[in-house]
Amino acid sequence: GDSVTQMEGPVTLSEEAFLTINCTYTATGYPSLFWYVQYPGEGLQLLLKATKADDKGSNKGFEATYRKETTSFHLEKGSVQVSDSAVYFCALTPNNDMRFGAGTRLTVKP
Amino acid sequence: NAGVTQTPKFRILKIGQSMTLQCTQDMNHNYMYWYRQDPGMGLKLIYYSVGAGITDKGEVPNGYNVSRSTTEDFPLRLELAAPSQTSVYFCASSFRTGNSPLHFGNGTRLTVT
């Protein structure tokens, strides 16, 4: 079935470092792709999304491009902040539900 | 704007007990979902509903039941709790499927001992 695989963490970076979290997907059709973020003690929040090939989603300095040729949707940020420390989930919507990756925990140190 | 509200936030159950996790949303969303989150495992779909009176099984429905009598409410029932049901449970809603994002509640942390 349709699924996503994302790099396992944890990832630890220094403030202002460049971030990449890899996500690849398997799908029979053309799903929409999402990145969600989860802060401690909270539910998931939508970070960004892309609905078709070559679309770029962006929000709060984060970006991800829907690459059909490599079936990827990698999350990037040029300069991370301590406040970006959270768990990040890649996800797709094949039908009536949303499938999530296992999550990648990011810790940013001052 | 409350969004998706889940109660309780925390609960400890003994093996064999039952309980209902409450979920309500005020966004008039037709689609509602229950997920469980286990450490390092991402989220697994338990049940979902595409509208009042309609529910369907997700990936891990065994040991759970749901009902959807109104658009706003989507309670999750645990019968005969087992240690394997120790998890964090999230309710979510969306306007429709496809490219609509999910709106999540803050979760219920359940421990079964």
Short mmCIF file of C-alpha atoms in Angstrom, two decimals:
data_model
loop_
_atom_site.label_atom_id
_atom_site.label_comp_id
_atom_site.label_asym_id
_atom_site.label_seq_id
_atom_site.Cartn_x
_atom_site.Cartn_y
_atom_site.Cartn_z
CA GLY A 1 0.00 0.00 0.00
CA ASP A 2 0.90 3.66 -0.14
CA SER A 3 3.46 4.67 2.46
CA VAL A 4 6.21 7.10 3.40
CA THR A 5 9.68 6.40 4.76
CA GLN A 6 11.60 9.13 6.50
CA MET A 7 15.09 9.26 7.93
CA GLU A 8 15.27 8.15 11.49
CA GLY A 9 16.64 10.43 14.13
CA PRO A 10 17.36 11.81 16.39
CA VAL A 11 18.99 14.74 14.62
CA THR A 12 20.99 17.23 16.68
CA LEU A 13 22.16 20.51 15.15
CA SER A 14 23.65 23.75 16.32
CA GLU A 15 21.68 26.94 15.90
CA GLU A 16 21.93 28.42 12.37
CA ALA A 17 22.92 25.06 10.85
CA PHE A 18 21.32 23.74 7.66
CA LEU A 19 18.63 21.09 8.08
CA THR A 20 17.60 18.27 5.76
CA ILE A 21 15.18 15.52 6.75
CA ASN A 22 14.73 12.94 4.03
CA CYS A 23 11.34 11.53 3.06
CA THR A 24 10.53 9.11 0.25
CA TYR A 25 7.15 7.76 -0.68
CA THR A 26 5.54 4.77 -2.38
CA ALA A 27 2.21 5.37 -4.08
CA THR A 28 0.17 3.91 -6.90
CA GLY A 29 -1.44 7.24 -7.78
CA TYR A 30 -0.57 10.89 -7.24
CA PRO A 31 -1.06 11.66 -3.57
CA SER A 32 -0.72 14.99 -1.84
CA LEU A 33 2.36 15.18 0.41
CA PHE A 34 2.64 16.87 3.77
CA TRP A 35 5.07 17.73 6.55
CA TYR A 36 3.67 18.00 10.06
CA VAL A 37 5.45 19.18 13.20
CA GLN A 38 4.78 18.07 16.77
CA TYR A 39 5.95 20.14 19.73
CA PRO A 40 6.19 18.52 23.17
CA GLY A 41 2.83 17.72 24.71
CA GLU A 42 0.88 18.82 21.66
CA GLY A 43 -0.82 17.31 18.64
CA LEU A 44 0.58 17.48 15.14
CA GLN A 45 0.36 20.73 13.20
CA LEU A 46 0.57 21.16 9.46
CA LEU A 47 3.91 22.67 8.47
CA LEU A 48 3.62 22.61 4.68
CA LYS A 49 2.12 20.64 1.82
CA ALA A 50 2.40 20.02 -1.93
CA THR A 51 -0.35 18.62 -4.09
CA LYS A 52 1.36 17.76 -7.38
CA ALA A 53 4.75 17.05 -8.92
CA ASP A 54 7.27 19.93 -8.82
CA ASP A 55 5.16 21.87 -6.32
CA LYS A 56 7.17 23.49 -3.55
CA GLY A 57 5.59 23.87 -0.14
CA SER A 58 7.02 26.45 2.24
CA ASN A 59 6.31 27.87 5.67
CA LYS A 60 8.33 29.47 8.50
CA GLY A 61 11.56 29.12 6.51
CA PHE A 62 11.00 25.40 5.83
CA GLU A 63 10.71 24.12 2.26
CA ALA A 64 10.00 20.81 0.52
CA THR A 65 9.62 20.01 -3.18
CA TYR A 66 7.44 17.21 -4.54
CA ARG A 67 9.84 15.18 -6.73
CA LYS A 68 8.00 12.55 -8.74
CA GLU A 69 11.13 11.27 -10.49
CA THR A 70 12.81 10.40 -7.18
CA THR A 71 9.55 9.88 -5.20
CA SER A 72 10.85 12.24 -2.56
CA PHE A 73 9.68 15.18 -0.44
CA HIS A 74 12.72 16.19 1.62
CA LEU A 75 12.31 18.89 4.26
CA GLU A 76 14.93 21.67 4.35
CA LYS A 77 15.65 24.81 6.30
CA GLY A 78 18.62 27.07 5.76
CA SER A 79 19.18 28.20 9.35
CA VAL A 80 17.52 26.38 12.25
CA GLN A 81 16.64 27.95 15.57
CA VAL A 82 16.29 26.47 19.05
CA SER A 83 12.53 26.92 18.69
CA ASP A 84 12.53 24.45 15.76
CA SER A 85 13.23 21.60 18.17
CA ALA A 86 10.33 19.19 17.65
CA VAL A 87 9.36 15.93 15.94
CA TYR A 88 8.73 16.16 12.19
CA PHE A 89 6.46 13.79 10.28
CA CYS A 90 6.19 13.22 6.56
CA ALA A 91 2.74 12.10 5.36
CA LEU A 92 0.63 11.36 2.29
CA THR A 93 -3.07 10.91 1.54
CA PRO A 94 -3.84 7.93 -0.69
CA ASN A 95 -7.59 7.70 -0.07
CA ASN A 96 -9.70 8.56 2.95
CA ASP A 97 -6.87 8.57 5.46
CA MET A 98 -3.43 10.02 5.95
CA ARG A 99 -0.34 7.81 6.27
CA PHE A 100 2.52 9.03 8.42
CA GLY A 101 6.21 8.26 8.61
CA ALA A 102 7.78 7.28 11.91
CA GLY A 103 8.84 10.82 12.72
CA THR A 104 12.25 12.46 13.08
CA ARG A 105 13.17 14.18 16.33
CA LEU A 106 15.17 17.37 15.85
CA THR A 107 17.06 19.03 18.68
CA VAL A 108 18.70 22.39 18.05
CA LYS A 109 21.34 23.52 20.54
CA PRO A 110 22.25 27.17 21.17
CA ASN B 1 -11.54 29.02 18.30
CA ALA B 2 -11.29 25.62 20.03
CA GLY B 3 -10.57 23.41 16.99
CA VAL B 4 -10.33 19.74 18.05
CA THR B 5 -10.78 19.06 21.76
CA GLN B 6 -9.90 15.76 23.41
CA THR B 7 -10.65 14.61 26.94
CA PRO B 8 -9.20 13.38 29.20
CA LYS B 9 -5.54 14.37 28.81
CA PHE B 10 -4.27 11.47 30.89
CA ARG B 11 -5.78 8.22 32.14
CA ILE B 12 -4.58 5.08 33.86
CA LEU B 13 -6.67 1.93 33.41
CA LYS B 14 -6.41 -1.50 34.91
CA ILE B 15 -6.43 -4.51 32.59
CA GLY B 16 -10.01 -5.38 31.64
CA GLN B 17 -11.50 -1.97 32.38
CA SER B 18 -13.32 0.05 29.74
CA MET B 19 -13.34 3.74 28.92
CA THR B 20 -14.38 6.26 26.29
CA LEU B 21 -12.04 8.86 24.87
CA GLN B 22 -13.96 11.96 23.90
CA CYS B 23 -13.33 14.07 20.80
CA THR B 24 -15.25 17.08 19.56
CA GLN B 25 -14.54 19.60 16.81
CA ASP B 26 -16.15 22.96 16.09
CA MET B 27 -14.99 23.43 12.48
CA ASN B 28 -17.93 21.62 10.86
CA HIS B 29 -15.54 19.08 9.34
CA ASN B 30 -17.09 15.97 7.86
CA TYR B 31 -14.00 13.78 8.22
CA MET B 32 -12.77 12.65 11.61
CA TYR B 33 -10.02 10.22 12.60
CA TRP B 34 -8.55 8.39 15.54
CA TYR B 35 -4.82 7.63 15.57
CA ARG B 36 -2.56 6.05 18.12
CA GLN B 37 1.06 7.08 18.47
CA ASP B 38 3.57 4.61 19.83
CA PRO B 39 7.20 5.64 20.43
CA GLY B 40 9.25 5.53 17.23
CA MET B 41 6.33 4.10 15.27
CA GLY B 42 4.61 7.16 13.87
CA LEU B 43 0.83 7.28 13.86
CA LYS B 44 -1.44 4.37 13.09
CA LEU B 45 -5.06 4.90 12.02
CA ILE B 46 -7.60 3.16 14.25
CA TYR B 47 -10.95 4.30 12.83
CA TYR B 48 -12.22 7.11 10.70
CA SER B 49 -15.55 8.65 9.72
CA VAL B 50 -16.56 10.50 6.57
CA GLY B 51 -19.72 11.92 8.12
CA ALA B 52 -22.38 11.46 10.79
CA GLY B 53 -23.56 7.86 10.89
CA ILE B 54 -20.64 6.53 8.82
CA THR B 55 -17.53 4.91 10.27
CA ASP B 56 -14.86 2.61 8.91
CA LYS B 57 -11.88 0.64 10.16
CA GLY B 58 -8.35 1.84 9.77
CA GLU B 59 -5.10 -0.05 10.11
CA VAL B 60 -5.38 -1.13 13.78
CA PRO B 61 -9.09 -1.32 14.81
CA ASN B 62 -9.02 -4.41 17.05
CA GLY B 63 -10.03 -3.68 20.64
CA TYR B 64 -11.72 -0.38 19.79
CA ASN B 65 -15.14 0.87 18.74
CA VAL B 66 -16.41 4.21 17.52
CA SER B 67 -19.67 5.97 16.81
CA ARG B 68 -20.52 9.18 14.98
CA SER B 69 -23.99 10.37 15.86
CA THR B 70 -23.24 14.07 15.19
CA THR B 71 -20.84 15.99 12.96
CA GLU B 72 -19.05 17.40 16.01
CA ASP B 73 -18.39 14.30 18.12
CA PHE B 74 -16.39 11.14 17.47
CA PRO B 75 -15.83 9.14 20.68
CA LEU B 76 -13.47 6.15 20.83
CA ARG B 77 -14.44 3.26 23.08
CA LEU B 78 -11.93 0.82 24.57
CA GLU B 79 -13.46 -2.42 25.80
CA LEU B 80 -11.46 -4.77 28.02
CA ALA B 81 -8.30 -2.68 28.11
CA ALA B 82 -5.00 -4.50 27.52
CA PRO B 83 -1.37 -3.37 28.10
CA SER B 84 -0.89 -3.29 24.31
CA GLN B 85 -3.30 -0.34 24.23
CA THR B 86 -0.93 1.82 26.25
CA SER B 87 -0.30 4.69 23.86
CA VAL B 88 -1.03 8.31 23.06
CA TYR B 89 -4.31 8.73 21.19
CA PHE B 90 -4.96 11.58 18.80
CA CYS B 91 -8.23 12.67 17.29
CA ALA B 92 -8.15 14.68 14.08
CA SER B 93 -10.56 16.22 11.61
CA SER B 94 -10.43 17.56 8.09
CA PHE B 95 -12.70 19.35 5.66
CA ARG B 96 -12.34 16.59 3.07
CA THR B 97 -9.77 14.10 1.85
CA GLY B 98 -7.10 14.64 -0.76
CA ASN B 99 -5.12 17.81 -0.15
CA SER B 100 -6.96 18.96 2.98
CA PRO B 101 -4.70 18.91 6.05
CA LEU B 102 -5.68 17.25 9.31
CA HIS B 103 -6.35 19.30 12.43
CA PHE B 104 -5.27 17.45 15.56
CA GLY B 105 -6.27 17.56 19.19
CA ASN B 106 -3.60 17.59 21.89
CA GLY B 107 -3.92 13.89 22.61
CA THR B 108 -4.85 11.52 25.43
CA ARG B 109 -2.04 9.62 27.13
CA LEU B 110 -3.39 6.23 28.22
CA THR B 111 -1.59 3.72 30.38
CA VAL B 112 -2.99 0.22 30.96
CA THR B 113 -1.46 -1.69 33.87
#
